[in-house]
Amino acid sequence: MNKLFPTQEIGSLAKPVWRIKAYRGEVLSKDEIMEAVEWGRRLSIENTEELINLLTRRERTAEDKKALLQWSAKYAIRLFEATGLDIVFDGEQWRSEMYEHVIRNVEGFKFLGYVKSFDYRYFNKAACIDKPKYLKPIYVDEFLFTKENTKKVVKVPFTGPYTIVDWTFNEYYEQKTWKRTKDLKKRKTEAKREFIFDLIREILRPEIKRLIEAGASWIQIDEPAVTTNPSDEEMQLFIEAFNETVKGFNCTFSLHNCYSNYKVLAKYACQLQNCRQLALEFANRDSLQLGTTEEVRVGYRELKIFEDYGYNGNYGLGVIDVHTDLIEPPELVRDRILYALKIVGDPSRIYVSTDCGLRTRTWEVSFRKLRNMVIGAEIARKML
């Protein structure tokens, strides 16, 4: 982008209560319907009487449910636009959750039940019971809807292969490799590798191809599990998987990773190919004091490690903590950006981000956080 310190969201936004309950077929209260009315008015959404009519129905068809997803996505897009963000998506309103959404749209998996995760309260964990098979587009419909409903730059969040495999019980491939070797460690290693590259070949690359054919120009690969197993063998597997996923496509790719061990990731980041940006979280590690000294900006010290290891791509710099309702003042955002600039040197390498998606915050809190992030970036821009 021509603009310095462009602002972006990372992916998710909380789903409104009216969207959740109506999609489940539940009856909404007057207050829940009024929430849709008030945010519609605030975001200047047109024809909201159609939505209200939908929300007040006792029974809803499959077409009604699709319309609910579209209404919710339109609200999220407008919220992001109203805060002044430069790069947007739809708040992942079409998705149940980043992992489950993928698994529900492919063959070869069986859900086993919910387990607790750090970032989101629970996710529906599955077992791979057969070779993964592509059934239908996973992200294309929501991308097309977003593209039609905004003039901003669109970045598509896309769950990466390493995380999908790491979060799945690998029954099919472990049984398959058991016939070849009885050594447990070797069997698990071979099974994981075969699972990852089948997933890339059979599911993820075909989906990326369809997204690009539909007009997608920027795909963000989300890999929160990267440093869960921080051995050299596992990190090399992650790098190989990322590079194979994006290989040969004419598209911008970025990597989002959060709540991880950056001392480990930094050692390998410069091996990523066709990766324009690392979107990383720093704000939750930082102090709330104003200033641009190393003593104050403790949360951004690990940025230097990436530079020391030779990473020379762009950063999606996390300046907003998504796990607190604190509204970061613009001046704090400004100082976090300017401190990062001292380390990176080139302002064109810094994109301004939230640490992660905002799905655990209310829309009011999310709006205020994002608005201050945009203002803080503008102040920092003027100080150059």
mmCIF file of C-alpha atoms in Angstrom:
data_model
loop_
_atom_site.group_PDB
_atom_site.id
_atom_site.type_symbol
_atom_site.label_atom_id
_atom_site.label_comp_id
_atom_site.label_asym_id
_atom_site.label_seq_id
_atom_site.Cartn_x
_atom_site.Cartn_y
_atom_site.Cartn_z
ATOM 1 C CA MET A 1 0.000 0.000 0.000
ATOM 2 C CA ASN A 2 1.119 3.574 -0.611
ATOM 3 C CA LYS A 3 0.054 4.592 2.903
ATOM 4 C CA LEU A 4 2.463 4.109 5.816
ATOM 5 C CA PHE A 5 1.255 2.128 8.846
ATOM 6 C CA PRO A 6 -1.881 0.720 7.160
ATOM 7 C CA THR A 7 -4.322 -0.722 9.668
ATOM 8 C CA GLN A 8 -5.787 -4.212 9.552
ATOM 9 C CA GLU A 9 -7.897 -6.596 11.586
ATOM 10 C CA ILE A 10 -6.751 -10.167 12.029
ATOM 11 C CA GLY A 11 -9.984 -12.085 11.477
ATOM 12 C CA SER A 12 -12.718 -12.798 13.947
ATOM 13 C CA LEU A 13 -15.315 -10.563 15.543
ATOM 14 C CA ALA A 14 -17.857 -11.801 18.098
ATOM 15 C CA LYS A 15 -21.085 -13.075 16.585
ATOM 16 C CA PRO A 16 -24.078 -10.967 17.665
ATOM 17 C CA VAL A 17 -26.595 -12.711 19.910
ATOM 18 C CA TRP A 18 -29.302 -12.157 17.282
ATOM 19 C CA ARG A 19 -27.175 -14.004 14.710
ATOM 20 C CA ILE A 20 -26.441 -16.941 17.051
ATOM 21 C CA LYS A 21 -29.971 -17.460 18.375
ATOM 22 C CA ALA A 22 -31.755 -16.915 15.066
ATOM 23 C CA TYR A 23 -29.396 -19.304 13.284
ATOM 24 C CA ARG A 24 -30.140 -21.944 15.922
ATOM 25 C CA GLY A 25 -33.858 -21.416 15.397
ATOM 26 C CA GLU A 26 -34.420 -19.895 18.830
ATOM 27 C CA VAL A 27 -36.879 -17.106 19.676
ATOM 28 C CA LEU A 28 -35.248 -13.712 20.214
ATOM 29 C CA SER A 29 -36.161 -11.249 22.946
ATOM 30 C CA LYS A 30 -37.096 -7.626 22.166
ATOM 31 C CA ASP A 31 -33.731 -6.471 23.539
ATOM 32 C CA GLU A 32 -31.848 -8.845 21.234
ATOM 33 C CA ILE A 33 -33.773 -7.610 18.218
ATOM 34 C CA MET A 34 -33.203 -4.020 19.322
ATOM 35 C CA GLU A 35 -29.464 -4.685 19.348
ATOM 36 C CA ALA A 36 -29.691 -5.430 15.612
ATOM 37 C CA VAL A 37 -31.781 -2.302 15.072
ATOM 38 C CA GLU A 38 -29.417 -0.032 16.990
ATOM 39 C CA TRP A 39 -26.198 -1.307 15.409
ATOM 40 C CA GLY A 40 -27.880 -1.149 12.007
ATOM 41 C CA ARG A 41 -28.691 2.505 12.600
ATOM 42 C CA ARG A 42 -25.224 3.232 13.973
ATOM 43 C CA LEU A 43 -23.507 1.588 10.991
ATOM 44 C CA SER A 44 -25.939 3.052 8.428
ATOM 45 C CA ILE A 45 -27.036 -0.388 7.218
ATOM 46 C CA GLU A 46 -29.735 -0.184 4.563
ATOM 47 C CA ASN A 47 -33.053 -2.080 4.566
ATOM 48 C CA THR A 48 -32.713 -3.428 8.107
ATOM 49 C CA GLU A 49 -36.482 -3.979 8.206
ATOM 50 C CA GLU A 50 -35.794 -7.117 6.145
ATOM 51 C CA LEU A 51 -33.459 -8.374 8.858
ATOM 52 C CA ILE A 52 -35.931 -7.548 11.622
ATOM 53 C CA ASN A 53 -38.625 -9.443 9.745
ATOM 54 C CA LEU A 54 -36.258 -12.406 9.547
ATOM 55 C CA LEU A 55 -35.441 -12.236 13.253
ATOM 56 C CA THR A 56 -39.091 -12.179 14.301
ATOM 57 C CA ARG A 57 -40.070 -15.300 12.337
ATOM 58 C CA ARG A 58 -40.898 -18.424 14.293
ATOM 59 C CA GLU A 59 -39.472 -20.781 11.678
ATOM 60 C CA ARG A 60 -36.552 -20.205 9.341
ATOM 61 C CA THR A 61 -35.613 -22.004 6.123
ATOM 62 C CA ALA A 62 -32.116 -22.841 4.871
ATOM 63 C CA GLU A 63 -32.312 -19.718 2.715
ATOM 64 C CA ASP A 64 -33.216 -17.675 5.800
ATOM 65 C CA LYS A 65 -30.156 -19.044 7.601
ATOM 66 C CA LYS A 66 -27.898 -18.104 4.710
ATOM 67 C CA ALA A 67 -29.425 -14.626 4.769
ATOM 68 C CA LEU A 68 -28.622 -14.393 8.486
ATOM 69 C CA LEU A 69 -24.961 -15.140 7.785
ATOM 70 C CA GLN A 70 -24.937 -12.456 5.111
ATOM 71 C CA TRP A 71 -26.580 -9.884 7.359
ATOM 72 C CA SER A 72 -24.132 -10.640 10.145
ATOM 73 C CA ALA A 73 -21.197 -10.411 7.730
ATOM 74 C CA LYS A 74 -22.477 -7.103 6.351
ATOM 75 C CA TYR A 75 -22.721 -5.667 9.871
ATOM 76 C CA ALA A 76 -19.147 -6.803 10.652
ATOM 77 C CA ILE A 77 -17.754 -5.356 7.420
ATOM 78 C CA ARG A 78 -19.464 -2.042 8.125
ATOM 79 C CA LEU A 79 -18.143 -2.000 11.683
ATOM 80 C CA PHE A 80 -14.589 -2.488 10.447
ATOM 81 C CA GLU A 81 -15.095 0.204 7.801
ATOM 82 C CA ALA A 82 -16.580 2.621 10.340
ATOM 83 C CA THR A 83 -13.479 2.358 12.523
ATOM 84 C CA GLY A 84 -11.368 3.456 9.557
ATOM 85 C CA LEU A 85 -9.445 0.207 8.965
ATOM 86 C CA ASP A 86 -7.638 -0.086 5.633
ATOM 87 C CA ILE A 87 -7.731 -3.893 5.323
ATOM 88 C CA VAL A 88 -10.844 -5.879 6.272
ATOM 89 C CA PHE A 89 -12.755 -9.150 6.066
ATOM 90 C CA ASP A 90 -16.155 -10.139 7.462
ATOM 91 C CA GLY A 91 -15.281 -10.946 11.076
ATOM 92 C CA GLU A 92 -15.531 -14.666 10.196
ATOM 93 C CA GLN A 93 -19.291 -14.446 10.673
ATOM 94 C CA TRP A 94 -19.893 -17.408 8.357
ATOM 95 C CA ARG A 95 -17.663 -19.717 10.401
ATOM 96 C CA SER A 96 -18.471 -21.687 13.531
ATOM 97 C CA GLU A 97 -14.790 -21.427 14.517
ATOM 98 C CA MET A 98 -11.463 -21.486 12.612
ATOM 99 C CA TYR A 99 -10.837 -25.247 12.984
ATOM 100 C CA GLU A 100 -14.373 -26.642 12.991
ATOM 101 C CA HIS A 101 -15.351 -24.658 9.903
ATOM 102 C CA VAL A 102 -12.716 -26.424 7.810
ATOM 103 C CA ILE A 103 -13.433 -29.901 9.170
ATOM 104 C CA ARG A 104 -17.191 -29.533 8.570
ATOM 105 C CA ASN A 105 -16.587 -28.845 4.888
ATOM 106 C CA VAL A 106 -14.306 -31.781 4.073
ATOM 107 C CA GLU A 107 -14.524 -35.573 4.228
ATOM 108 C CA GLY A 108 -12.335 -37.936 6.270
ATOM 109 C CA PHE A 109 -12.928 -36.577 9.784
ATOM 110 C CA LYS A 110 -15.162 -37.421 12.755
ATOM 111 C CA PHE A 111 -15.921 -34.944 15.541
ATOM 112 C CA LEU A 112 -15.272 -36.306 19.035
ATOM 113 C CA GLY A 113 -16.330 -33.425 21.276
ATOM 114 C CA TYR A 114 -15.312 -30.093 22.709
ATOM 115 C CA VAL A 115 -11.960 -29.385 24.353
ATOM 116 C CA LYS A 116 -10.773 -26.195 26.001
ATOM 117 C CA SER A 117 -8.319 -23.968 24.161
ATOM 118 C CA PHE A 118 -6.416 -20.884 25.256
ATOM 119 C CA ASP A 119 -7.741 -18.306 22.857
ATOM 120 C CA TYR A 120 -11.303 -19.453 22.379
ATOM 121 C CA ARG A 121 -13.096 -21.201 25.170
ATOM 122 C CA TYR A 122 -13.687 -24.513 23.418
ATOM 123 C CA PHE A 123 -13.294 -26.086 20.007
ATOM 124 C CA ASN A 124 -14.835 -29.229 18.574
ATOM 125 C CA LYS A 125 -11.909 -31.643 18.216
ATOM 126 C CA ALA A 126 -11.984 -34.256 15.468
ATOM 127 C CA ALA A 127 -10.162 -37.421 14.492
ATOM 128 C CA CYS A 128 -8.902 -38.052 10.991
ATOM 129 C CA ILE A 129 -10.393 -41.420 10.077
ATOM 130 C CA ASP A 130 -9.747 -41.491 6.328
ATOM 131 C CA LYS A 131 -7.758 -39.677 3.680
ATOM 132 C CA PRO A 132 -9.084 -36.072 3.535
ATOM 133 C CA LYS A 133 -11.302 -35.362 0.552
ATOM 134 C CA TYR A 134 -12.406 -32.009 -0.814
ATOM 135 C CA LEU A 135 -16.207 -31.698 -0.837
ATOM 136 C CA LYS A 136 -17.033 -28.057 -1.510
ATOM 137 C CA PRO A 137 -15.511 -24.567 -1.239
ATOM 138 C CA ILE A 138 -14.662 -23.624 2.337
ATOM 139 C CA TYR A 139 -14.079 -19.876 2.141
ATOM 140 C CA VAL A 140 -15.092 -18.831 -1.383
ATOM 141 C CA ASP A 141 -18.704 -17.764 -0.657
ATOM 142 C CA GLU A 142 -17.738 -15.548 2.280
ATOM 143 C CA PHE A 143 -14.872 -14.031 0.269
ATOM 144 C CA LEU A 144 -17.179 -13.203 -2.642
ATOM 145 C CA PHE A 145 -19.720 -11.649 -0.281
ATOM 146 C CA THR A 146 -17.041 -9.533 1.414
ATOM 147 C CA LYS A 147 -15.586 -8.453 -1.911
ATOM 148 C CA GLU A 148 -19.025 -7.325 -3.104
ATOM 149 C CA ASN A 149 -19.704 -5.378 0.077
ATOM 150 C CA THR A 150 -16.548 -3.325 0.571
ATOM 151 C CA LYS A 151 -14.132 -1.172 -1.371
ATOM 152 C CA LYS A 152 -11.379 -1.724 1.170
ATOM 153 C CA VAL A 153 -8.479 -4.150 0.683
ATOM 154 C CA VAL A 154 -9.696 -7.673 1.537
ATOM 155 C CA LYS A 155 -7.504 -10.181 3.399
ATOM 156 C CA VAL A 156 -8.868 -13.728 3.762
ATOM 157 C CA PRO A 157 -8.061 -15.569 7.030
ATOM 158 C CA PHE A 158 -7.255 -19.208 6.192
ATOM 159 C CA THR A 159 -6.519 -21.948 8.748
ATOM 160 C CA GLY A 160 -3.116 -23.473 8.061
ATOM 161 C CA PRO A 161 -2.182 -27.146 7.683
ATOM 162 C CA TYR A 162 0.128 -27.455 10.676
ATOM 163 C CA THR A 163 -2.558 -26.252 13.102
ATOM 164 C CA ILE A 164 -5.316 -28.423 11.620
ATOM 165 C CA VAL A 165 -3.144 -31.516 11.953
ATOM 166 C CA ASP A 166 -1.823 -30.590 15.384
ATOM 167 C CA TRP A 167 -5.376 -30.142 16.713
ATOM 168 C CA THR A 168 -6.658 -33.427 15.219
ATOM 169 C CA PHE A 169 -6.329 -37.014 16.454
ATOM 170 C CA ASN A 170 -4.391 -38.749 13.695
ATOM 171 C CA GLU A 171 -6.077 -42.166 13.660
ATOM 172 C CA TYR A 172 -6.046 -42.905 9.931
ATOM 173 C CA TYR A 173 -2.383 -42.182 9.206
ATOM 174 C CA GLU A 174 -1.076 -43.762 12.421
ATOM 175 C CA GLN A 175 -2.899 -46.977 11.622
ATOM 176 C CA LYS A 176 -1.541 -46.812 8.088
ATOM 177 C CA THR A 177 2.068 -46.320 9.156
ATOM 178 C CA TRP A 178 1.757 -48.980 11.884
ATOM 179 C CA LYS A 179 1.955 -51.547 9.079
ATOM 180 C CA ARG A 180 5.342 -50.143 8.071
ATOM 181 C CA THR A 181 7.014 -49.575 11.422
ATOM 182 C CA LYS A 182 6.478 -50.565 15.053
ATOM 183 C CA ASP A 183 8.712 -47.780 16.371
ATOM 184 C CA LEU A 184 6.233 -45.413 18.070
ATOM 185 C CA LYS A 185 8.159 -42.154 17.586
ATOM 186 C CA LYS A 186 9.013 -42.910 13.981
ATOM 187 C CA ARG A 187 5.445 -44.004 13.294
ATOM 188 C CA LYS A 188 3.952 -40.790 14.713
ATOM 189 C CA THR A 189 6.447 -38.637 12.808
ATOM 190 C CA GLU A 190 5.766 -40.332 9.486
ATOM 191 C CA ALA A 191 2.014 -40.317 10.077
ATOM 192 C CA LYS A 192 1.948 -36.593 10.893
ATOM 193 C CA ARG A 193 4.005 -35.744 7.847
ATOM 194 C CA GLU A 194 1.806 -37.809 5.528
ATOM 195 C CA PHE A 195 -1.343 -36.261 7.037
ATOM 196 C CA ILE A 196 -0.074 -32.698 6.579
ATOM 197 C CA PHE A 197 0.961 -33.091 2.963
ATOM 198 C CA ASP A 198 -2.186 -34.989 1.986
ATOM 199 C CA LEU A 199 -4.214 -32.175 3.589
ATOM 200 C CA ILE A 200 -2.267 -29.564 1.644
ATOM 201 C CA ARG A 201 -2.557 -31.440 -1.651
ATOM 202 C CA GLU A 202 -6.177 -32.619 -1.366
ATOM 203 C CA ILE A 203 -7.834 -29.708 0.495
ATOM 204 C CA LEU A 204 -5.855 -26.532 1.041
ATOM 205 C CA ARG A 205 -4.200 -25.914 -2.317
ATOM 206 C CA PRO A 206 -7.451 -26.609 -4.231
ATOM 207 C CA GLU A 207 -9.209 -24.117 -1.935
ATOM 208 C CA ILE A 208 -6.509 -21.467 -2.452
ATOM 209 C CA LYS A 209 -6.768 -22.008 -6.210
ATOM 210 C CA ARG A 210 -10.532 -21.406 -6.058
ATOM 211 C CA LEU A 211 -10.112 -18.303 -3.913
ATOM 212 C CA ILE A 212 -7.602 -16.810 -6.345
ATOM 213 C CA GLU A 213 -9.838 -17.640 -9.299
ATOM 214 C CA ALA A 214 -12.640 -15.812 -7.446
ATOM 215 C CA GLY A 215 -10.423 -12.737 -7.142
ATOM 216 C CA ALA A 216 -8.652 -13.106 -3.773
ATOM 217 C CA SER A 217 -5.320 -11.272 -3.760
ATOM 218 C CA TRP A 218 -4.269 -11.642 -0.102
ATOM 219 C CA ILE A 219 -4.602 -14.775 2.040
ATOM 220 C CA GLN A 220 -3.555 -14.834 5.695
ATOM 221 C CA ILE A 221 -2.472 -18.309 6.816
ATOM 222 C CA ASP A 222 -3.429 -18.721 10.494
ATOM 223 C CA GLU A 223 -1.099 -21.044 12.389
ATOM 224 C CA PRO A 224 -1.543 -20.647 16.168
ATOM 225 C CA ALA A 225 -0.074 -24.126 16.847
ATOM 226 C CA VAL A 226 3.313 -23.469 15.254
ATOM 227 C CA THR A 227 5.500 -23.559 18.360
ATOM 228 C CA THR A 228 3.423 -26.057 20.327
ATOM 229 C CA ASN A 229 6.142 -28.633 19.606
ATOM 230 C CA PRO A 230 9.257 -26.429 19.410
ATOM 231 C CA SER A 231 11.815 -29.034 18.296
ATOM 232 C CA ASP A 232 13.886 -28.377 15.173
ATOM 233 C CA GLU A 233 12.218 -31.316 13.447
ATOM 234 C CA GLU A 234 8.720 -29.904 14.064
ATOM 235 C CA MET A 235 9.654 -26.355 13.100
ATOM 236 C CA GLN A 236 11.194 -27.575 9.855
ATOM 237 C CA LEU A 237 7.993 -29.507 9.193
ATOM 238 C CA PHE A 238 5.957 -26.330 9.726
ATOM 239 C CA ILE A 239 8.197 -24.349 7.345
ATOM 240 C CA GLU A 240 8.013 -27.041 4.696
ATOM 241 C CA ALA A 241 4.219 -27.221 5.068
ATOM 242 C CA PHE A 242 3.759 -23.444 4.745
ATOM 243 C CA ASN A 243 6.022 -23.241 1.704
ATOM 244 C CA GLU A 244 4.279 -26.153 0.015
ATOM 245 C CA THR A 245 0.838 -24.631 0.734
ATOM 246 C CA VAL A 246 1.582 -21.316 -0.985
ATOM 247 C CA LYS A 247 4.065 -22.515 -3.628
ATOM 248 C CA GLY A 248 3.559 -21.114 -7.129
ATOM 249 C CA PHE A 249 0.392 -19.093 -6.457
ATOM 250 C CA ASN A 250 0.191 -15.520 -7.751
ATOM 251 C CA CYS A 251 -1.192 -14.075 -4.527
ATOM 252 C CA THR A 252 0.036 -12.241 -1.429
ATOM 253 C CA PHE A 253 0.372 -14.521 1.591
ATOM 254 C CA SER A 254 0.970 -13.633 5.220
ATOM 255 C CA LEU A 255 1.334 -15.689 8.376
ATOM 256 C CA HIS A 256 -0.561 -14.974 11.593
ATOM 257 C CA ASN A 257 0.757 -16.574 14.769
ATOM 258 C CA CYS A 258 -0.112 -15.624 18.334
ATOM 259 C CA TYR A 259 0.464 -16.602 21.966
ATOM 260 C CA SER A 260 3.506 -18.572 20.912
ATOM 261 C CA ASN A 261 7.203 -18.819 21.635
ATOM 262 C CA TYR A 262 8.647 -16.105 19.376
ATOM 263 C CA LYS A 263 12.226 -16.958 20.345
ATOM 264 C CA VAL A 264 11.608 -20.231 18.518
ATOM 265 C CA LEU A 265 9.586 -18.865 15.599
ATOM 266 C CA ALA A 266 12.126 -16.086 14.930
ATOM 267 C CA LYS A 267 14.847 -18.627 14.174
ATOM 268 C CA TYR A 268 12.835 -20.078 11.297
ATOM 269 C CA ALA A 269 10.803 -17.125 9.968
ATOM 270 C CA CYS A 270 13.336 -16.147 7.302
ATOM 271 C CA GLN A 271 12.876 -19.595 5.699
ATOM 272 C CA LEU A 272 9.233 -18.805 4.869
ATOM 273 C CA GLN A 273 8.768 -18.367 1.130
ATOM 274 C CA ASN A 274 6.138 -16.225 -0.594
ATOM 275 C CA CYS A 275 5.215 -14.770 2.826
ATOM 276 C CA ARG A 276 4.814 -10.993 2.704
ATOM 277 C CA GLN A 277 3.956 -10.372 6.354
ATOM 278 C CA LEU A 278 4.222 -11.870 9.842
ATOM 279 C CA ALA A 279 1.205 -10.806 11.924
ATOM 280 C CA LEU A 280 2.291 -11.194 15.556
ATOM 281 C CA GLU A 281 0.935 -10.337 18.998
ATOM 282 C CA PHE A 282 2.916 -8.018 21.237
ATOM 283 C CA ALA A 283 0.404 -5.756 23.019
ATOM 284 C CA ASN A 284 -0.632 -8.325 25.639
ATOM 285 C CA ARG A 285 3.037 -8.630 26.673
ATOM 286 C CA ASP A 286 3.533 -4.884 26.952
ATOM 287 C CA SER A 287 3.144 -2.263 29.687
ATOM 288 C CA LEU A 288 0.470 0.435 29.543
ATOM 289 C CA GLN A 289 2.894 3.282 30.157
ATOM 290 C CA LEU A 290 3.483 5.828 27.430
ATOM 291 C CA GLY A 291 6.958 6.123 25.948
ATOM 292 C CA THR A 292 9.246 4.648 23.344
ATOM 293 C CA THR A 293 12.114 3.382 25.487
ATOM 294 C CA GLU A 294 13.086 -0.259 25.806
ATOM 295 C CA GLU A 295 12.277 -0.163 29.532
ATOM 296 C CA VAL A 296 8.660 0.831 28.838
ATOM 297 C CA ARG A 297 7.978 -1.159 25.665
ATOM 298 C CA VAL A 298 8.842 -4.521 27.220
ATOM 299 C CA GLY A 299 6.317 -6.388 25.080
ATOM 300 C CA TYR A 300 8.134 -5.583 21.844
ATOM 301 C CA ARG A 301 11.621 -6.772 22.756
ATOM 302 C CA GLU A 302 11.193 -10.018 20.846
ATOM 303 C CA LEU A 303 10.657 -8.080 17.617
ATOM 304 C CA LYS A 304 14.420 -7.553 17.600
ATOM 305 C CA ILE A 305 15.001 -11.312 17.596
ATOM 306 C CA PHE A 306 13.243 -11.622 14.242
ATOM 307 C CA GLU A 307 15.473 -8.861 12.853
ATOM 308 C CA ASP A 308 18.607 -10.432 14.331
ATOM 309 C CA TYR A 309 17.798 -13.722 12.609
ATOM 310 C CA GLY A 310 17.519 -11.913 9.266
ATOM 311 C CA TYR A 311 13.771 -11.664 8.723
ATOM 312 C CA ASN A 312 13.274 -8.757 6.303
ATOM 313 C CA GLY A 313 9.570 -8.982 5.428
ATOM 314 C CA ASN A 314 6.698 -6.896 6.762
ATOM 315 C CA TYR A 315 5.125 -7.101 10.211
ATOM 316 C CA GLY A 316 1.500 -7.041 11.237
ATOM 317 C CA LEU A 317 2.343 -5.371 14.535
ATOM 318 C CA GLY A 318 -0.057 -6.256 17.349
ATOM 319 C CA VAL A 319 -0.807 -3.027 19.250
ATOM 320 C CA ILE A 320 -4.207 -3.963 20.730
ATOM 321 C CA ASP A 321 -4.660 -6.648 23.410
ATOM 322 C CA VAL A 322 -7.719 -8.711 22.472
ATOM 323 C CA HIS A 323 -8.092 -10.386 25.867
ATOM 324 C CA THR A 324 -8.993 -7.315 27.882
ATOM 325 C CA ASP A 325 -11.744 -4.678 27.720
ATOM 326 C CA LEU A 326 -9.216 -1.921 28.302
ATOM 327 C CA ILE A 327 -9.488 0.627 25.502
ATOM 328 C CA GLU A 328 -5.916 1.439 24.572
ATOM 329 C CA PRO A 329 -5.537 5.231 24.103
ATOM 330 C CA PRO A 330 -4.271 6.373 20.681
ATOM 331 C CA GLU A 331 -1.096 7.691 22.292
ATOM 332 C CA LEU A 332 -0.220 4.196 23.540
ATOM 333 C CA VAL A 333 -0.803 2.799 20.054
ATOM 334 C CA ARG A 334 1.404 5.584 18.659
ATOM 335 C CA ASP A 335 4.258 4.799 21.045
ATOM 336 C CA ARG A 336 4.103 1.069 20.317
ATOM 337 C CA ILE A 337 4.372 1.778 16.595
ATOM 338 C CA LEU A 338 7.213 4.275 16.990
ATOM 339 C CA TYR A 339 9.162 1.930 19.266
ATOM 340 C CA ALA A 340 8.788 -0.884 16.732
ATOM 341 C CA LEU A 341 10.006 1.498 14.037
ATOM 342 C CA LYS A 342 13.212 2.049 16.021
ATOM 343 C CA ILE A 343 13.895 -1.683 15.751
ATOM 344 C CA VAL A 344 12.690 -2.311 12.197
ATOM 345 C CA GLY A 345 13.998 0.940 10.687
ATOM 346 C CA ASP A 346 11.740 1.011 7.632
ATOM 347 C CA PRO A 347 8.185 2.319 8.264
ATOM 348 C CA SER A 348 6.910 0.613 5.121
ATOM 349 C CA ARG A 349 7.451 -2.756 6.836
ATOM 350 C CA ILE A 350 4.944 -2.029 9.627
ATOM 351 C CA TYR A 351 1.222 -2.761 9.308
ATOM 352 C CA VAL A 352 -0.793 -1.962 12.418
ATOM 353 C CA SER A 353 -2.904 -4.816 13.836
ATOM 354 C CA THR A 354 -4.748 -6.191 16.761
ATOM 355 C CA ASP A 355 -2.896 -9.030 18.512
ATOM 356 C CA CYS A 356 -5.446 -11.548 17.243
ATOM 357 C CA GLY A 357 -9.141 -11.695 16.367
ATOM 358 C CA LEU A 358 -11.643 -9.885 18.600
ATOM 359 C CA ARG A 359 -14.174 -12.691 19.011
ATOM 360 C CA THR A 360 -14.053 -12.577 22.812
ATOM 361 C CA ARG A 361 -14.863 -8.836 23.033
ATOM 362 C CA THR A 362 -18.233 -7.116 22.683
ATOM 363 C CA TRP A 363 -18.862 -5.094 19.535
ATOM 364 C CA GLU A 364 -18.765 -1.883 21.563
ATOM 365 C CA VAL A 365 -15.342 -2.708 22.996
ATOM 366 C CA SER A 366 -14.077 -3.928 19.626
ATOM 367 C CA PHE A 367 -15.256 -0.750 17.913
ATOM 368 C CA ARG A 368 -13.571 1.514 20.427
ATOM 369 C CA LYS A 369 -10.331 -0.463 20.406
ATOM 370 C CA LEU A 370 -10.135 -0.483 16.608
ATOM 371 C CA ARG A 371 -11.038 3.189 16.319
ATOM 372 C CA ASN A 372 -8.239 4.151 18.718
ATOM 373 C CA MET A 373 -5.851 1.888 16.823
ATOM 374 C CA VAL A 374 -6.620 3.742 13.601
ATOM 375 C CA ILE A 375 -6.208 7.142 15.311
ATOM 376 C CA GLY A 376 -2.940 6.047 16.934
ATOM 377 C CA ALA A 377 -1.560 4.948 13.558
ATOM 378 C CA GLU A 378 -2.543 8.307 12.076
ATOM 379 C CA ILE A 379 -0.722 10.177 14.855
ATOM 380 C CA ALA A 380 2.390 8.030 14.373
ATOM 381 C CA ARG A 381 2.240 8.658 10.615
ATOM 382 C CA LYS A 382 2.206 12.416 11.165
ATOM 383 C CA MET A 383 5.253 12.230 13.426
ATOM 384 C CA LEU A 384 7.548 10.831 10.717
#
